Amino acid sequence: MQLLISVEENLDRVGGSEADRETGQAAKDNILLRRKEIGQNDHVSRKKREAAQTETVSFSEKDVPSGQSSAISLTDYCLSVPEIEQQLGCFEALAVFRDNPTAPCLVVKDGEGSPAGLLMRDAFHRKLSGRFAAELFYAHPASRFADKEALMVDCKASPSVLIGRALQRTEDRFYDCVMVTEDGRLKGVLTVRDLMVLSGRLQDRAEQERRLAVEGSCVHVGEMESVLQEAASAAETARAECSRMEQWITAGSGKLDHVHNSYLRVEDRMAEQRSQVEELLQNVSGIASLTEEIGGIAGTSELLALNASIEAAHAGVHGQGFQVVAGEVRSLAHHTRRLTASISSLLGRIGNLAARTAELTGAATGDISGSAEEVAAAKKLFSSLKSAVSTVEQADETACRLARQSVDRALEVKSRLQAMSDFTER
């Protein structure tokens, strides 16, 4: 059955009085005027839309800078369709459809010029294709059959959000057009095919962004691999240096042990020497006492020699020999007194030197003892340093092992990303 009946045939079928025919003729004239108004830019709109869809090349084929995405505008895919008033009859709406064979729908606008409903071609034809449709519906407004709850979005809306809302429509509205507005006025409509093209465009863009992300990830992973290789090499170098430092610390600690033992031996010898000096001072004191006794004996001997000389002089000739002996004894006693004085003076100087030596030895012993303590403290520091170097060496070994593992994982991630990229290109 032919869905669209000509205006003349419907006038003949409706029939009626002369007044009705005049009214029908006026409606026909009105339709002709509306044809001219509605269809004058339809050809230009179709050309523009076809050019926009022709330019919908695969997103991956465009030269898009890295890190940027191409903006997708709904207006590039909009199809211009006729707009009708709310009071326009079904018969006139059929004529508008006939004059715009490429228009999938009509948009009913309200008194302010904003879209108020959607009239799909196929659904409208099914309503008016019945046997008595002309008598029942032709005189009624076409807005009666318009969908007042049709999907309508602003031209600045996100394409992905629009596609999501379109997919959530019920089955009876799933293939209806989507009205696109700009500042409350109709910009055009989007068919299901347009939505599929938009979805493909979004998929192409997502694939391109994913590919760029994979390539960027490969670059970053490569940089991470290089950095981790350098970190592993630096950790190896640090570990080798720590091993060398540990050897130096061991050698230095051994030398400090030797120095410390030497200081201890010197300290013991200085203590022994100090003890000997003290004993020497005691001996000097004893010798000085003996020298004083010898001096006293010498004085007594000299006095006895003097007395003997006096007695020998009294004896006369018989005492001459004794006189000689007495003189010699007196001379010996005098000489002994002078030697005793010299010995006493020498012992005094020896005592002073021994006391000074004992003083210096005590001071040296204190210095050596302090140095020994400092060497012991240095030895402890060397031990602590050795422990710290050992800890650092273990940390470097752990860092090196982790860096090597990270390099292996980075290589694995890089190979997987490369495989993903190759798979995408295929």
Coordinates of N, CA, C and O in Angstrom, one line a residue, residues 289-426:
S289 N 123.8 9.2 103.1 CA 124.0 9.0 104.6 C 125.3 8.3 104.9 O 126.0 8.7 105.8
L290 N 125.7 7.4 104.0 CA 127.0 6.7 104.2 C 128.2 7.7 104.1 O 129.2 7.7 104.8
T291 N 128.0 8.6 103.1 CA 129.1 9.6 102.8 C 129.2 10.5 104.0 O 130.3 10.9 104.4
E292 N 128.1 10.9 104.6 CA 128.2 11.7 105.8 C 128.9 11.0 107.0 O 129.7 11.6 107.7
E293 N 128.6 9.7 107.1 CA 129.3 8.9 108.1 C 130.8 8.8 107.9 O 131.6 9.0 108.8
I294 N 131.1 8.7 106.5 CA 132.6 8.6 106.2 C 133.2 10.0 106.5 O 134.4 10.1 107.0
G295 N 132.5 11.1 106.2 CA 133.0 12.4 106.5 C 133.3 12.5 108.0 O 134.2 13.1 108.5
G296 N 132.3 12.0 108.8 CA 132.5 12.1 110.3 C 133.7 11.3 110.7 O 134.5 11.7 111.6
I297 N 133.8 10.1 110.1 CA 135.0 9.3 110.5 C 136.3 10.0 110.1 O 137.3 9.9 110.8
A298 N 136.3 10.6 108.9 CA 137.5 11.3 108.4 C 137.8 12.5 109.4 O 139.0 12.7 109.7
G299 N 136.8 13.2 109.9 CA 137.0 14.2 110.9 C 137.6 13.7 112.2 O 138.6 14.3 112.7
T300 N 137.1 12.6 112.6 CA 137.6 11.9 113.8 C 139.0 11.5 113.6 O 139.9 11.7 114.5
S301 N 139.3 10.9 112.4 CA 140.7 10.4 112.1 C 141.6 11.6 112.1 O 142.8 11.5 112.6
E302 N 141.2 12.7 111.6 CA 142.1 13.9 111.5 C 142.3 14.4 112.9 O 143.5 14.8 113.2
L303 N 141.3 14.4 113.7 CA 141.5 14.8 115.1 C 142.4 13.9 115.8 O 143.3 14.4 116.6
L304 N 142.3 12.6 115.6 CA 143.2 11.6 116.3 C 144.6 11.8 115.8 O 145.6 11.7 116.5
A305 N 144.8 12.1 114.4 CA 146.1 12.3 113.9 C 146.8 13.5 114.5 O 148.0 13.6 114.8
L306 N 146.0 14.6 114.8 CA 146.5 15.8 115.4 C 147.0 15.5 116.8 O 148.1 15.9 117.2
N307 N 146.1 14.7 117.5 CA 146.5 14.3 118.9 C 147.8 13.5 118.9 O 148.6 13.6 119.8
A308 N 147.8 12.6 117.9 CA 149.0 11.7 117.8 C 150.3 12.5 117.5 O 151.4 12.2 118.1
S309 N 150.1 13.5 116.7 CA 151.3 14.4 116.4 C 151.8 15.1 117.7 O 153.0 15.3 118.0
I310 N 150.8 15.5 118.4 CA 151.1 16.2 119.7 C 151.8 15.3 120.6 O 152.8 15.6 121.3
E311 N 151.3 14.1 120.8 CA 152.0 13.1 121.6 C 153.4 12.7 121.1 O 154.3 12.5 121.9
A312 N 153.5 12.6 119.8 CA 154.8 12.3 119.2 C 155.8 13.4 119.5 O 157.0 13.2 119.8
A313 N 155.4 14.6 119.5 CA 156.3 15.7 119.8 C 156.7 15.7 121.3 O 157.8 16.0 121.6
H314 N 155.9 15.3 122.1 CA 156.2 15.2 123.5 C 157.2 14.1 123.7 O 158.0 14.1 124.6
A315 N 157.1 13.0 122.9 CA 158.0 11.9 123.0 C 159.4 12.2 122.6 O 160.4 11.5 122.8
G316 N 159.5 13.3 121.8 CA 160.9 13.6 121.3 C 161.3 12.8 120.2 O 160.6 12.5 119.2
V317 N 162.7 12.3 120.4 CA 163.3 11.5 119.4 C 162.6 10.2 119.2 O 162.4 9.7 118.1
H318 N 162.1 9.7 120.3 CA 161.4 8.4 120.2 C 160.1 8.5 119.5 O 159.5 7.5 119.0
G319 N 159.5 9.7 119.4 CA 158.2 9.8 118.7 C 158.3 10.4 117.3 O 157.2 10.7 116.7
Q320 N 159.4 10.4 116.8 CA 159.5 11.0 115.4 C 158.8 10.1 114.4 O 158.2 10.6 113.5
G321 N 159.1 8.8 114.5 CA 158.4 7.9 113.5 C 156.9 8.0 113.6 O 156.2 8.0 112.6
F322 N 156.4 8.0 114.8 CA 155.0 8.1 115.0 C 154.5 9.4 114.5 O 153.3 9.5 114.1
Q323 N 155.4 10.5 114.6 CA 155.0 11.8 114.1 C 154.7 11.7 112.6 O 153.8 12.3 112.1
V324 N 155.5 11.0 111.9 CA 155.4 10.8 110.4 C 154.1 10.1 110.1 O 153.3 10.5 109.2
V325 N 153.8 9.1 110.9 CA 152.6 8.3 110.6 C 151.4 9.2 110.9 O 150.4 9.2 110.2
A326 N 151.5 9.9 112.0 CA 150.3 10.8 112.3 C 150.1 11.8 111.3 O 148.9 12.2 110.9
G327 N 151.1 12.3 110.6 CA 151.0 13.3 109.6 C 150.3 12.7 108.3 O 149.4 13.3 107.7
E328 N 150.7 11.5 108.0 CA 150.1 10.8 106.9 C 148.6 10.5 107.1 O 147.8 10.7 106.3
V329 N 148.3 10.1 108.4 CA 146.9 9.8 108.7 C 146.1 11.1 108.6 O 145.0 11.1 108.1
R330 N 146.7 12.2 109.1 CA 145.9 13.5 109.0 C 145.7 13.9 107.6 O 144.6 14.4 107.2
S331 N 146.8 13.7 106.8 CA 146.6 14.0 105.4 C 145.6 13.2 104.7 O 144.7 13.7 103.9
L332 N 145.6 11.9 105.0 CA 144.6 11.0 104.4 C 143.2 11.4 104.9 O 142.2 11.3 104.1
A333 N 143.0 11.7 106.2 CA 141.7 12.1 106.7 C 141.2 13.4 106.0 O 140.0 13.5 105.7
H334 N 142.2 14.3 105.8 CA 141.8 15.6 105.1 C 141.3 15.3 103.7 O 140.3 15.8 103.2
H335 N 142.1 14.4 103.0 CA 141.7 14.1 101.6 C 140.4 13.3 101.6 O 139.6 13.6 100.7
T336 N 140.2 12.5 102.6 CA 138.9 11.8 102.6 C 137.8 12.7 102.8 O 136.7 12.6 102.2
R337 N 137.9 13.8 103.6 CA 136.9 14.7 103.8 C 136.5 15.5 102.5 O 135.4 15.7 102.2
R338 N 137.6 15.8 101.8 CA 137.4 16.5 100.5 C 136.6 15.6 99.5 O 135.7 16.0 98.8
L339 N 137.0 14.3 99.4 CA 136.3 13.4 98.5 C 134.9 13.2 99.0 O 134.0 13.1 98.2
T340 N 134.7 13.1 100.3 CA 133.3 13.0 100.8 C 132.5 14.1 100.4 O 131.3 14.0 100.0
A341 N 133.0 15.3 100.5 CA 132.3 16.5 100.1 C 131.9 16.5 98.6 O 130.8 16.8 98.2
S342 N 132.9 16.0 97.8 CA 132.6 15.9 96.3 C 131.6 14.9 96.0 O 130.7 15.1 95.2
I343 N 131.7 13.8 96.7 CA 130.7 12.7 96.5 C 129.3 13.2 96.9 O 128.3 12.9 96.3
S344 N 129.2 13.9 98.1 CA 127.9 14.4 98.5 C 127.3 15.4 97.5 O 126.1 15.4 97.2
S345 N 128.2 16.3 96.9 CA 127.7 17.2 95.9 C 127.2 16.4 94.7 O 126.2 16.7 94.1
L346 N 128.0 15.4 94.2 CA 127.6 14.6 93.1 C 126.3 13.9 93.3 O 125.4 13.8 92.5
L347 N 126.2 13.3 94.5 CA 125.0 12.6 94.9 C 123.8 13.6 94.9 O 122.7 13.2 94.5
G348 N 124.0 14.8 95.3 CA 122.9 15.8 95.3 C 122.4 16.0 93.8 O 121.2 16.1 93.6
R349 N 123.5 16.2 92.9 CA 123.1 16.5 91.5 C 122.4 15.2 91.0 O 121.4 15.4 90.2
I350 N 122.9 14.0 91.3 CA 122.2 12.8 90.8 C 120.8 12.7 91.3 O 119.9 12.3 90.6
G351 N 120.6 13.0 92.6 CA 119.3 13.0 93.2 C 118.3 13.9 92.5 O 117.2 13.6 92.2
N352 N 118.8 15.2 92.2 CA 118.0 16.1 91.5 C 117.6 15.6 90.1 O 116.5 15.7 89.6
L353 N 118.6 15.1 89.4 CA 118.4 14.5 88.0 C 117.4 13.3 88.1 O 116.5 13.2 87.3
A354 N 117.6 12.5 89.1 CA 116.7 11.4 89.2 C 115.3 11.8 89.5 O 114.3 11.3 89.0
A355 N 115.1 12.8 90.4 CA 113.8 13.4 90.7 C 113.1 14.0 89.5 O 111.9 13.8 89.2
R356 N 114.0 14.7 88.7 CA 113.4 15.3 87.5 C 113.0 14.2 86.5 O 112.0 14.3 85.8
T357 N 113.9 13.2 86.4 CA 113.6 12.0 85.5 C 112.3 11.3 86.0 O 111.4 11.0 85.1
A358 N 112.1 11.2 87.3 CA 110.9 10.6 87.8 C 109.7 11.4 87.4 O 108.6 10.9 87.1
E359 N 109.8 12.8 87.5 CA 108.7 13.7 87.2 C 108.4 13.6 85.7 O 107.2 13.5 85.4
L360 N 109.4 13.6 84.9 CA 109.2 13.5 83.4 C 108.6 12.2 83.1 O 107.7 12.0 82.2
T361 N 109.1 11.1 83.7 CA 108.5 9.8 83.5 C 107.1 9.7 83.8 O 106.3 9.1 83.1
G362 N 106.7 10.3 85.0 CA 105.3 10.3 85.4 C 104.4 11.1 84.3 O 103.3 10.6 84.0
A363 N 104.9 12.2 83.9 CA 104.2 13.0 82.9 C 104.1 12.2 81.6 O 103.0 12.2 81.0
A364 N 105.2 11.6 81.2 CA 105.1 10.8 79.9 C 104.2 9.6 80.1 O 103.5 9.2 79.1
T365 N 104.2 9.0 81.3 CA 103.3 7.9 81.5 C 101.8 8.4 81.4 O 101.0 7.7 80.8
G366 N 101.5 9.5 81.9 CA 100.2 10.1 81.8 C 99.8 10.3 80.3 O 98.7 10.0 79.9
D367 N 100.8 10.9 79.6 CA 100.5 11.2 78.2 C 100.3 9.9 77.4 O 99.4 9.8 76.6
I368 N 101.2 8.9 77.7 CA 101.0 7.6 77.0 C 99.7 7.0 77.4 O 99.1 6.4 76.5
S369 N 99.3 7.1 78.6 CA 98.1 6.5 79.0 C 96.9 7.2 78.3 O 96.0 6.5 77.8
G370 N 96.9 8.5 78.2 CA 95.9 9.2 77.5 C 95.9 8.8 76.0 O 94.8 8.6 75.4
S371 N 97.1 8.7 75.4 CA 97.1 8.3 74.0 C 96.6 6.9 73.8 O 96.0 6.6 72.8
A372 N 96.9 6.1 74.8 CA 96.4 4.7 74.7 C 94.9 4.7 74.7 O 94.2 3.9 74.0
E373 N 94.3 5.5 75.6 CA 92.9 5.6 75.6 C 92.3 6.1 74.3 O 91.2 5.6 73.8
E374 N 92.9 7.2 73.8 CA 92.5 7.7 72.5 C 92.6 6.6 71.4 O 91.7 6.5 70.5
V375 N 93.7 5.9 71.4 CA 93.8 4.8 70.4 C 92.7 3.8 70.6 O 92.1 3.2 69.6
A376 N 92.4 3.5 71.9 CA 91.3 2.5 72.1 C 90.0 3.1 71.6 O 89.2 2.3 71.0
A377 N 89.7 4.4 71.8 CA 88.5 5.0 71.3 C 88.5 5.0 69.8 O 87.4 4.7 69.2
A378 N 89.7 5.3 69.2 CA 89.7 5.2 67.7 C 89.5 3.8 67.2 O 88.8 3.6 66.2
K379 N 89.9 2.8 68.0 CA 89.7 1.4 67.6 C 88.2 1.1 67.6 O 87.6 0.5 66.7
K380 N 87.5 1.6 68.7 CA 86.1 1.5 68.7 C 85.4 2.1 67.5 O 84.4 1.6 67.0
L381 N 85.8 3.4 67.2 CA 85.3 4.1 66.0 C 85.5 3.3 64.8 O 84.6 3.2 63.9
F382 N 86.7 2.7 64.6 CA 86.9 1.9 63.4 C 86.0 0.7 63.4 O 85.5 0.3 62.4
S383 N 85.7 0.1 64.6 CA 84.8 -1.0 64.6 C 83.4 -0.6 64.3 O 82.7 -1.3 63.5
S384 N 83.0 0.6 64.8 CA 81.7 1.1 64.4 C 81.6 1.4 62.9 O 80.6 1.1 62.3
L385 N 82.7 2.0 62.4 CA 82.7 2.3 61.0 C 82.7 1.1 60.1 O 82.0 1.0 59.1
K386 N 83.3 0.1 60.6 CA 83.3 -1.2 59.9 C 81.9 -1.8 59.9 O 81.4 -2.3 58.8
S387 N 81.2 -1.7 61.0 CA 79.8 -2.2 61.1 C 78.9 -1.4 60.2 O 78.1 -1.9 59.5
A388 N 79.1 0.0 60.2 CA 78.3 0.8 59.3 C 78.6 0.5 57.8 O 77.6 0.5 57.0
V389 N 79.8 0.3 57.5 CA 80.2 0.0 56.1 C 79.6 -1.3 55.7 O 79.0 -1.5 54.6
S390 N 79.6 -2.3 56.6 CA 79.0 -3.6 56.3 C 77.5 -3.4 56.1 O 76.9 -4.0 55.2
T391 N 76.8 -2.6 56.9 CA 75.4 -2.3 56.8 C 75.1 -1.7 55.4 O 74.2 -2.0 54.7
V392 N 75.9 -0.6 55.1 CA 75.8 0.0 53.8 C 76.0 -0.9 52.6 O 75.3 -0.9 51.6
E393 N 77.0 -1.8 52.8 CA 77.2 -2.8 51.7 C 76.0 -3.7 51.5 O 75.6 -4.0 50.4
Q394 N 75.4 -4.2 52.7 CA 74.3 -5.0 52.6 C 73.1 -4.2 51.9 O 72.4 -4.8 51.1
A395 N 73.0 -2.9 52.3 CA 71.9 -2.1 51.7 C 72.1 -1.9 50.2 O 71.2 -2.0 49.4
D396 N 73.4 -1.7 49.8 CA 73.7 -1.6 48.4 C 73.5 -2.9 47.7 O 73.0 -2.9 46.5
E397 N 73.8 -4.0 48.3 CA 73.5 -5.3 47.7 C 72.0 -5.5 47.5 O 71.5 -5.9 46.4
T398 N 71.2 -5.1 48.5 CA 69.7 -5.2 48.4 C 69.2 -4.2 47.3 O 68.4 -4.6 46.5
A399 N 69.8 -3.0 47.3 CA 69.3 -2.0 46.3 C 69.7 -2.5 44.9 O 68.9 -2.4 43.9
C400 N 70.9 -3.1 44.8 CA 71.3 -3.6 43.5 C 70.4 -4.8 43.0 O 69.9 -4.8 41.9
R401 N 70.0 -5.6 44.0 CA 69.2 -6.8 43.6 C 67.8 -6.3 43.3 O 67.2 -6.7 42.2
L402 N 67.2 -5.3 44.0 CA 65.9 -4.8 43.7 C 66.0 -4.0 42.4 O 65.0 -4.1 41.6
A403 N 67.1 -3.3 42.1 CA 67.2 -2.6 40.8 C 67.2 -3.6 39.7 O 66.6 -3.3 38.6
R404 N 67.9 -4.7 39.8 CA 68.0 -5.7 38.8 C 66.6 -6.3 38.6 O 66.1 -6.5 37.4
Q405 N 65.9 -6.6 39.7 CA 64.5 -7.1 39.5 C 63.6 -6.1 38.9 O 62.8 -6.5 38.0
S406 N 63.8 -4.8 39.2 CA 62.9 -3.8 38.6 C 63.2 -3.7 37.1 O 62.3 -3.5 36.3
V407 N 64.5 -3.8 36.8 CA 64.9 -3.8 35.3 C 64.2 -4.9 34.6 O 63.7 -4.8 33.5
D408 N 64.3 -6.1 35.2 CA 63.6 -7.3 34.6 C 62.1 -7.0 34.4 O 61.6 -7.3 33.3
R409 N 61.5 -6.5 35.4 CA 60.1 -6.2 35.3 C 59.8 -5.1 34.3 O 58.8 -5.2 33.6
A410 N 60.6 -4.1 34.3 CA 60.5 -3.1 33.3 C 60.6 -3.6 31.9 O 59.8 -3.3 31.0
L411 N 61.5 -4.5 31.7 CA 61.7 -5.2 30.4 C 60.5 -6.0 30.0 O 60.0 -6.0 28.9
E412 N 59.9 -6.7 31.0 CA 58.7 -7.5 30.8 C 57.5 -6.6 30.5 O 56.8 -6.9 29.5
V413 N 57.4 -5.5 31.2 CA 56.3 -4.6 30.9 C 56.5 -3.9 29.5 O 55.5 -3.8 28.8
K414 N 57.7 -3.6 29.2 CA 58.0 -3.0 27.9 C 57.6 -4.0 26.8 O 57.0 -3.6 25.8
S415 N 58.0 -5.3 27.0 CA 57.7 -6.3 25.9 C 56.2 -6.5 25.8 O 55.6 -6.6 24.7
R416 N 55.5 -6.4 27.0 CA 54.0 -6.6 26.9 C 53.4 -5.4 26.2 O 52.4 -5.5 25.4
L417 N 53.9 -4.2 26.5 CA 53.3 -3.0 25.9 C 53.6 -3.0 24.4 O 52.8 -2.6 23.6
Q418 N 54.8 -3.5 24.0 CA 55.2 -3.6 22.6 C 54.3 -4.6 21.9 O 53.8 -4.4 20.8
A419 N 54.0 -5.7 22.6 CA 53.1 -6.7 22.0 C 51.7 -6.1 21.9 O 51.0 -6.4 20.9
M420 N 51.2 -5.3 22.9 CA 49.9 -4.7 22.7 C 49.9 -3.7 21.6 O 48.9 -3.7 20.8
S421 N 51.0 -3.0 21.4 CA 51.1 -2.0 20.3 C 51.0 -2.8 18.9 O 50.3 -2.4 18.0
D422 N 51.8 -3.9 18.8 CA 51.8 -4.7 17.6 C 50.5 -5.2 17.3 O 50.0 -5.3 16.2
F423 N 49.8 -5.7 18.4 CA 48.5 -6.3 18.2 C 47.5 -5.3 17.7 O 46.6 -5.5 16.9
T424 N 47.6 -4.1 18.3 CA 46.7 -3.0 17.8 C 46.9 -2.6 16.4 O 46.0 -2.4 15.6
E425 N 48.2 -2.6 16.0 CA 48.5 -2.2 14.6 C 48.0 -3.3 13.6 O 47.6 -3.0 12.5
R426 N 48.0 -4.5 14.1 CA 47.5 -5.6 13.2 C 46.0 -5.5 13.1 O 45.4 -5.9 12.1

